Tab-separated table of N, CA and C in Angstrom:
chain	number	residue	atom	x	y	z
A	290	MET	N	2.865	-52.668	-74.328
A	290	MET	CA	3.526	-52.819	-73.403
A	290	MET	C	2.466	-52.764	-72.003
A	291	ALA	N	1.566	-51.724	-72.137
A	291	ALA	CA	1.258	-51.218	-70.483
A	291	ALA	C	-0.237	-52.042	-70.592
A	292	GLU	N	-0.774	-52.731	-71.496
A	292	GLU	CA	-1.737	-53.576	-71.271
A	292	GLU	C	-1.322	-54.838	-70.687
A	293	ALA	N	0.129	-55.157	-71.303
A	293	ALA	CA	0.468	-56.214	-70.529
A	293	ALA	C	1.038	-56.177	-68.864
A	294	ALA	N	1.840	-55.174	-68.965
A	294	ALA	CA	1.890	-54.824	-67.446
A	294	ALA	C	0.762	-54.462	-66.673
A	295	ARG	N	-0.045	-54.323	-66.888
A	295	ARG	CA	-1.423	-53.641	-66.539
A	295	ARG	C	-1.582	-55.197	-65.749
A	296	LYS	N	-2.006	-56.476	-66.851
A	296	LYS	CA	-2.479	-57.727	-66.829
A	296	LYS	C	-1.450	-58.308	-65.511
A	297	LEU	N	-0.249	-58.231	-65.323
A	297	LEU	CA	0.727	-58.500	-64.298
A	297	LEU	C	0.424	-58.322	-63.266
A	298	LEU	N	0.096	-56.400	-62.996
A	298	LEU	CA	-0.132	-56.105	-61.770
A	298	LEU	C	-0.977	-57.074	-60.645
A	299	PRO	N	-2.247	-57.334	-60.792
A	299	PRO	CA	-2.804	-58.889	-59.763
A	299	PRO	C	-1.855	-59.960	-59.410
A	300	VAL	N	-0.980	-60.513	-60.463
A	300	VAL	CA	0.310	-61.465	-59.834
A	300	VAL	C	1.079	-60.883	-58.834
A	301	VAL	N	1.404	-59.507	-59.363
A	301	VAL	CA	2.444	-58.935	-58.467
A	301	VAL	C	1.955	-58.906	-56.864
A	302	ASP	N	0.427	-58.479	-56.971
A	302	ASP	CA	-0.438	-58.025	-56.004
A	302	ASP	C	-0.171	-59.280	-54.887
A	303	ASN	N	-0.687	-60.939	-55.369
A	303	ASN	CA	-1.365	-61.724	-55.051
A	303	ASN	C	0.220	-62.447	-54.274
A	304	LEU	N	1.385	-62.128	-55.422
A	304	LEU	CA	2.633	-62.600	-54.893
A	304	LEU	C	3.283	-61.967	-53.234
A	305	THR	N	2.780	-60.870	-53.715
A	305	THR	CA	3.338	-59.462	-52.199
A	305	THR	C	2.570	-60.140	-51.155
A	306	ARG	N	1.333	-60.153	-51.363
A	306	ARG	CA	0.200	-61.053	-50.493
A	306	ARG	C	1.010	-62.067	-49.611
A	307	ALA	N	0.936	-62.931	-50.478
A	307	ALA	CA	1.430	-64.229	-49.867
A	307	ALA	C	2.998	-64.195	-48.960
A	308	LEU	N	3.824	-63.578	-49.459
A	308	LEU	CA	4.996	-63.458	-49.226
A	308	LEU	C	4.946	-62.590	-47.793
A	309	ASP	N	4.224	-61.472	-47.663
A	309	ASP	CA	3.828	-60.879	-46.417
A	309	ASP	C	3.261	-62.095	-45.467
A	310	ALA	N	2.568	-62.582	-45.935
A	310	ALA	CA	1.692	-63.466	-44.958
A	310	ALA	C	2.417	-64.577	-44.211
A	311	GLU	N	3.303	-65.022	-45.405
A	311	GLU	CA	4.507	-66.186	-44.811
A	311	GLU	C	5.705	-65.773	-43.749
A	312	ARG	N	6.195	-64.229	-44.219
A	312	ARG	CA	7.110	-63.855	-43.493
A	312	ARG	C	6.449	-63.939	-41.547
A	313	SER	N	5.277	-63.768	-41.809
A	313	SER	CA	4.859	-63.720	-40.379
A	313	SER	C	5.094	-65.069	-39.517
A	314	LEU	N	4.934	-66.187	-40.133
A	314	LEU	CA	5.215	-67.339	-39.682
A	314	LEU	C	6.791	-67.764	-39.963
A	315	GLU	N	7.511	-67.258	-40.479
A	315	GLU	CA	9.162	-67.596	-41.056
A	315	GLU	C	9.642	-68.241	-39.670
A	316	ALA	N	8.965	-67.602	-38.801
A	316	ALA	CA	10.134	-68.197	-37.097
A	316	ALA	C	10.099	-69.508	-36.990
A	317	SER	N	9.206	-69.708	-37.532
A	317	SER	CA	8.150	-70.943	-36.735
A	317	SER	C	8.795	-72.263	-37.874
A	318	GLU	N	9.266	-72.148	-39.147
A	318	GLU	CA	9.312	-72.989	-40.039
A	318	GLU	C	10.390	-73.065	-40.279
A	319	SER	N	10.676	-74.196	-41.024
A	319	SER	CA	12.047	-75.430	-41.051
A	319	SER	C	12.655	-74.493	-42.245
A	320	LYS	N	14.006	-75.179	-41.655
A	320	LYS	CA	14.795	-74.561	-43.109
A	320	LYS	C	15.012	-74.837	-44.136
A	321	GLU	N	14.335	-75.749	-44.494
A	321	GLU	CA	13.769	-76.012	-45.620
A	321	GLU	C	12.813	-74.910	-46.393
A	322	PHE	N	11.607	-74.794	-45.374
A	322	PHE	CA	10.592	-73.877	-45.883
A	322	PHE	C	11.294	-72.444	-46.181
A	323	LYS	N	12.001	-71.782	-45.004
A	323	LYS	CA	12.868	-70.867	-45.199
A	323	LYS	C	13.701	-70.581	-46.196
A	324	HIS	N	14.510	-71.362	-47.284
A	324	HIS	CA	14.922	-71.436	-48.351
A	324	HIS	C	13.905	-71.719	-49.478
A	325	PHE	N	12.700	-72.284	-49.440
A	325	PHE	CA	11.665	-72.364	-50.690
A	325	PHE	C	11.472	-70.888	-50.562
A	326	LEU	N	11.054	-70.045	-49.281
A	326	LEU	CA	10.492	-68.768	-48.969
A	326	LEU	C	11.102	-67.848	-49.408
A	327	HIS	N	12.842	-68.117	-49.285
A	327	HIS	CA	13.542	-67.078	-49.903
A	327	HIS	C	13.771	-67.092	-51.827
A	328	GLY	N	13.491	-68.561	-51.882
A	328	GLY	CA	13.408	-68.419	-53.619
A	328	GLY	C	12.089	-67.703	-54.184
A	329	VAL	N	11.231	-67.714	-53.123
A	329	VAL	CA	10.037	-67.142	-54.399
A	329	VAL	C	10.248	-65.640	-53.969
A	330	GLU	N	11.105	-65.083	-52.788
A	330	GLU	CA	10.914	-63.732	-52.917
A	330	GLU	C	12.216	-63.221	-54.073
A	331	LEU	N	12.952	-64.255	-54.541
A	331	LEU	CA	13.944	-63.879	-55.255
A	331	LEU	C	12.738	-63.721	-56.916
A	332	ILE	N	11.921	-65.001	-56.971
A	332	ILE	CA	10.737	-64.509	-58.357
A	332	ILE	C	10.339	-63.121	-57.714
A	333	GLY	N	9.733	-62.764	-56.841
A	333	GLY	CA	8.964	-61.421	-57.229
A	333	GLY	C	9.805	-60.722	-57.261
A	334	LYS	N	10.724	-60.372	-56.568
A	334	LYS	CA	12.120	-59.453	-57.034
A	334	LYS	C	12.604	-59.505	-58.517
A	335	GLN	N	12.566	-60.642	-59.099
A	335	GLN	CA	12.795	-60.560	-60.595
A	335	GLN	C	11.716	-59.842	-61.680
A	336	LEU	N	10.126	-60.418	-61.159
A	336	LEU	CA	9.256	-59.900	-61.602
A	336	LEU	C	9.065	-57.989	-61.309
A	337	ASN	N	9.368	-57.939	-60.505
A	337	ASN	CA	9.376	-56.419	-60.079
A	337	ASN	C	10.830	-55.714	-61.363
A	338	GLU	N	11.590	-56.546	-61.322
A	338	GLU	CA	13.027	-55.736	-62.516
A	338	GLU	C	12.386	-56.337	-63.715
A	339	VAL	N	11.714	-57.009	-63.839
A	339	VAL	CA	10.941	-57.140	-64.882
A	339	VAL	C	10.076	-55.732	-65.396
A	340	LEU	N	9.031	-55.677	-64.576
A	340	LEU	CA	8.277	-54.463	-64.923
A	340	LEU	C	9.018	-53.263	-64.874
A	341	GLU	N	10.056	-52.788	-64.184
A	341	GLU	CA	10.495	-51.788	-64.379
A	341	GLU	C	11.584	-51.479	-65.645
A	342	SER	N	12.097	-52.853	-66.092
A	342	SER	CA	12.802	-52.609	-67.529
A	342	SER	C	11.719	-52.026	-68.702
A	343	PHE	N	10.236	-52.277	-68.310
A	343	PHE	CA	9.270	-52.155	-68.909
A	343	PHE	C	8.907	-50.213	-68.672
A	344	GLY	N	9.564	-49.835	-67.837
A	344	GLY	CA	9.152	-48.623	-67.394
A	344	GLY	C	8.120	-48.403	-66.185
A	345	VAL	N	7.816	-49.346	-65.886
A	345	VAL	CA	6.812	-49.780	-64.663
A	345	VAL	C	7.292	-48.858	-63.299
A	346	GLN	N	6.570	-47.912	-62.585
A	346	GLN	CA	6.887	-47.401	-61.514
A	346	GLN	C	5.962	-47.266	-60.384
A	347	PRO	N	6.332	-47.792	-59.027
A	347	PRO	CA	4.937	-47.427	-57.781
A	347	PRO	C	4.729	-45.897	-57.909
A	348	ILE	N	3.580	-46.177	-57.379
A	348	ILE	CA	3.538	-44.674	-56.900
A	348	ILE	C	3.594	-44.365	-55.748
A	349	ALA	N	3.988	-43.324	-55.260
A	349	ALA	CA	4.535	-43.204	-53.720
A	349	ALA	C	3.385	-43.158	-53.118
A	350	ALA	N	2.650	-43.471	-51.767
A	350	ALA	CA	1.762	-43.371	-51.306
A	350	ALA	C	1.683	-43.013	-50.053
A	351	VAL	N	2.225	-43.575	-49.266
A	351	VAL	CA	2.262	-43.772	-47.768
A	351	VAL	C	2.686	-41.806	-47.132
A	352	GLY	N	2.353	-41.381	-46.770
A	352	GLY	CA	3.189	-40.054	-46.199
A	352	GLY	C	3.118	-39.036	-47.446
A	353	GLU	N	2.546	-39.238	-48.067
A	353	GLU	CA	1.882	-38.539	-49.050
A	353	GLU	C	0.666	-37.487	-49.041
A	354	ARG	N	0.691	-36.431	-49.690
A	354	ARG	CA	-0.442	-35.495	-49.414
A	354	ARG	C	-1.379	-36.621	-50.871
A	355	PHE	N	-2.652	-36.624	-50.356
A	355	PHE	CA	-3.671	-37.580	-50.844
A	355	PHE	C	-4.112	-36.538	-52.379
A	356	ASP	N	-4.083	-37.403	-53.101
A	356	ASP	CA	-4.217	-36.850	-54.803
A	356	ASP	C	-4.922	-37.907	-55.927
A	357	PRO	N	-6.439	-36.948	-56.012
A	357	PRO	CA	-7.377	-37.942	-56.737
A	357	PRO	C	-6.432	-38.379	-58.021
A	358	HIS	N	-5.761	-38.141	-58.798
A	358	HIS	CA	-5.181	-38.377	-59.832
A	358	HIS	C	-4.722	-39.586	-59.835
A	359	ILE	N	-3.784	-39.569	-58.672
A	359	ILE	CA	-2.936	-40.922	-58.752
A	359	ILE	C	-3.466	-42.131	-57.406
A	360	HIS	N	-4.511	-41.192	-56.570
A	360	HIS	CA	-4.477	-42.413	-54.965
A	360	HIS	C	-6.143	-42.446	-55.416
A	361	GLU	N	-6.750	-43.778	-54.696
A	361	GLU	CA	-7.894	-43.891	-55.157
A	361	GLU	C	-8.312	-43.988	-53.168
A	362	ALA	N	-9.264	-43.069	-52.657
A	362	ALA	CA	-8.906	-43.309	-51.440
A	362	ALA	C	-10.467	-44.623	-50.793
A	363	VAL	N	-9.982	-45.246	-50.363
A	363	VAL	CA	-10.935	-46.351	-50.187
A	363	VAL	C	-11.606	-46.364	-48.653
A	364	VAL	N	-10.876	-45.255	-47.893
A	364	VAL	CA	-11.273	-45.880	-46.198
A	364	VAL	C	-10.280	-44.062	-45.754
A	365	THR	N	-11.386	-43.580	-45.093
A	365	THR	CA	-10.869	-42.634	-44.171
A	365	THR	C	-10.564	-43.143	-42.810
A	366	GLU	N	-9.339	-42.138	-41.886
A	366	GLU	CA	-9.538	-42.327	-40.798
A	366	GLU	C	-9.574	-40.872	-40.237
A	367	ALA	N	-10.513	-40.647	-39.231
A	367	ALA	CA	-10.476	-39.476	-38.289
A	367	ALA	C	-9.041	-39.518	-37.453
A	368	THR	N	-7.945	-38.462	-36.963
A	368	THR	CA	-6.907	-38.827	-36.252
A	368	THR	C	-6.502	-37.611	-36.188
A	369	ASP	N	-5.931	-37.741	-35.464
A	369	ASP	CA	-5.021	-36.097	-34.971
A	369	ASP	C	-3.318	-36.273	-35.079
A	370	LYS	N	-3.176	-37.889	-34.947
A	370	LYS	CA	-1.814	-38.041	-35.467
A	370	LYS	C	-1.185	-37.750	-37.130
A	371	TYR	N	-1.945	-37.163	-37.954
A	371	TYR	CA	-1.530	-37.024	-39.277
A	371	TYR	C	-2.196	-35.829	-39.679
A	372	GLU	N	-2.047	-35.123	-40.676
A	372	GLU	CA	-2.578	-34.056	-41.445
A	372	GLU	C	-3.703	-34.316	-42.169
A	373	PRO	N	-4.727	-33.753	-41.849
A	373	PRO	CA	-5.963	-34.133	-43.139
A	373	PRO	C	-5.396	-34.407	-44.527
A	374	ASP	N	-5.895	-35.485	-45.135
A	374	ASP	CA	-5.322	-35.304	-46.262
A	374	ASP	C	-4.538	-36.195	-46.523
A	375	THR	N	-3.704	-36.657	-45.667
A	375	THR	CA	-2.332	-37.539	-45.956
A	375	THR	C	-2.317	-38.956	-45.885
A	376	VAL	N	-2.329	-39.658	-46.752
A	376	VAL	CA	-2.084	-41.071	-46.905
A	376	VAL	C	-1.332	-41.594	-45.821
A	377	ILE	N	-2.197	-42.400	-45.204
A	377	ILE	CA	-1.567	-43.292	-43.775
A	377	ILE	C	-1.589	-44.776	-43.698
A	378	ASP	N	-2.029	-45.423	-45.022
A	378	ASP	CA	-1.774	-46.935	-45.095
A	378	ASP	C	-2.093	-47.289	-46.743
A	379	GLU	N	-1.582	-47.930	-47.316
A	379	GLU	CA	-1.178	-48.226	-48.821
A	379	GLU	C	-2.391	-49.836	-48.942
A	380	LEU	N	-3.541	-49.595	-49.170
A	380	LEU	CA	-4.013	-51.137	-49.154
A	380	LEU	C	-3.759	-51.764	-50.955
A	381	ALA	N	-3.367	-51.473	-51.453
A	381	ALA	CA	-2.982	-51.918	-52.698
A	381	ALA	C	-1.923	-50.647	-53.664
A	382	ARG	N	-0.754	-51.459	-53.946
A	382	ARG	CA	0.293	-50.169	-54.837
A	382	ARG	C	-0.418	-49.722	-55.700
A	383	GLY	N	-0.517	-48.754	-56.226
A	383	GLY	CA	-0.547	-48.367	-57.520
A	383	GLY	C	0.588	-48.064	-58.543
A	384	TYR	N	0.617	-47.822	-60.157
A	384	TYR	CA	1.548	-48.358	-60.935
A	384	TYR	C	1.245	-47.019	-61.825
A	385	ARG	N	2.286	-46.552	-62.342
A	385	ARG	CA	2.050	-45.771	-63.633
A	385	ARG	C	3.434	-46.188	-64.657
A	386	ILE	N	3.282	-45.880	-65.719
A	386	ILE	CA	4.440	-46.514	-66.866
A	386	ILE	C	4.780	-44.963	-67.618
A	387	GLY	N	5.426	-44.412	-67.450
A	387	GLY	CA	6.024	-43.191	-67.625
A	387	GLY	C	5.088	-42.047	-67.031
A	388	ASP	N	4.340	-41.187	-68.045
A	388	ASP	CA	3.433	-40.551	-67.548
A	388	ASP	C	1.776	-40.978	-67.588
A	389	ARG	N	1.585	-42.172	-67.634
A	389	ARG	CA	0.360	-42.779	-67.852
A	389	ARG	C	-0.071	-43.401	-66.725
A	390	LEU	N	-0.624	-43.288	-66.082
A	390	LEU	CA	-1.275	-43.967	-64.813
A	390	LEU	C	-1.590	-45.439	-65.136
A	391	LEU	N	-1.486	-46.457	-64.776
A	391	LEU	CA	-1.714	-47.821	-65.400
A	391	LEU	C	-2.801	-48.387	-63.980
A	392	ARG	N	-2.499	-48.080	-62.692
A	392	ARG	CA	-3.692	-48.176	-61.729
A	392	ARG	C	-3.193	-47.343	-60.693
A	393	PRO	N	-4.497	-46.755	-60.107
A	393	PRO	CA	-4.237	-45.875	-58.730
A	393	PRO	C	-3.833	-46.927	-57.443
A	394	ALA	N	-3.022	-46.048	-56.629
A	394	ALA	CA	-2.905	-46.867	-55.498
A	394	ALA	C	-4.312	-46.692	-54.512
A	395	MET	N	-4.834	-47.404	-53.811
A	395	MET	CA	-5.939	-47.579	-52.838
A	395	MET	C	-5.283	-47.489	-52.116
A	396	VAL	N	-5.573	-46.433	-51.181
A	396	VAL	CA	-5.095	-45.776	-49.829
A	396	VAL	C	-6.005	-45.407	-48.832
A	397	LYS	N	-5.687	-45.427	-47.369
A	397	LYS	CA	-6.476	-44.804	-46.848
A	397	LYS	C	-5.935	-43.407	-45.983
A	398	VAL	N	-6.666	-42.543	-45.899
A	398	VAL	CA	-6.618	-41.090	-45.885
A	398	VAL	C	-6.638	-40.510	-44.270
A	399	ALA	N	-6.173	-39.799	-43.926
A	399	ALA	CA	-6.426	-38.945	-42.937
A	399	ALA	C	-7.330	-38.361	-42.825
A	400	ALA	N	-8.228	-37.970	-41.743
A	400	ALA	CA	-9.579	-37.114	-42.090
A	400	ALA	C	-9.516	-36.379	-40.543
A	401	ARG	N	-10.093	-35.133	-40.614
A	401	ARG	CA	-9.914	-34.443	-39.487
A	401	ARG	C	-11.162	-35.232	-38.523
A	402	PRO	N	-10.409	-35.410	-37.258
A	402	PRO	CA	-11.636	-35.759	-36.155
A	402	PRO	C	-12.989	-34.742	-36.179
A	403	SER	N	-14.024	-35.442	-35.961
A	403	SER	CA	-15.458	-34.806	-36.255
A	403	SER	C	-14.697	-33.790	-34.484
A	404	ASP	N	-15.687	-32.719	-34.131
A	404	ASP	CA	-16.044	-32.303	-32.958
A	404	ASP	C	-16.577	-33.280	-31.910
A	405	ASP	N	-17.686	-33.953	-32.191
A	405	ASP	CA	-18.522	-34.523	-31.124
A	405	ASP	C	-17.792	-36.070	-30.794
A	406	GLU	N	-16.053	-36.278	-31.355
A	406	GLU	CA	-15.551	-37.685	-30.946
A	406	GLU	C	-15.352	-37.569	-29.290
């Protein structure tokens, strides 16, 4: 089951990216396109519900303390706005099935600004 779920995660990622891109243009689109977009959103919701029925759960990321067991830091950002080692952005959602990690969340992590900035 975990292997099948892992293979579906890139599909979920691509669907999410496509929907996010289209939502930014939605206001200028036709009524027909908005109906189409709504249909695709329903498919995405259904796919997520199927994954949930298999026990697949997203990993909390933004606002959480960085945990190398479930997060993969792909970028850091020096900032005073957040405590160091706080996840400030999620670049790709991570998932687990029960206690088993399917994929870590790829995240941006706050770092302490250097004194020379």
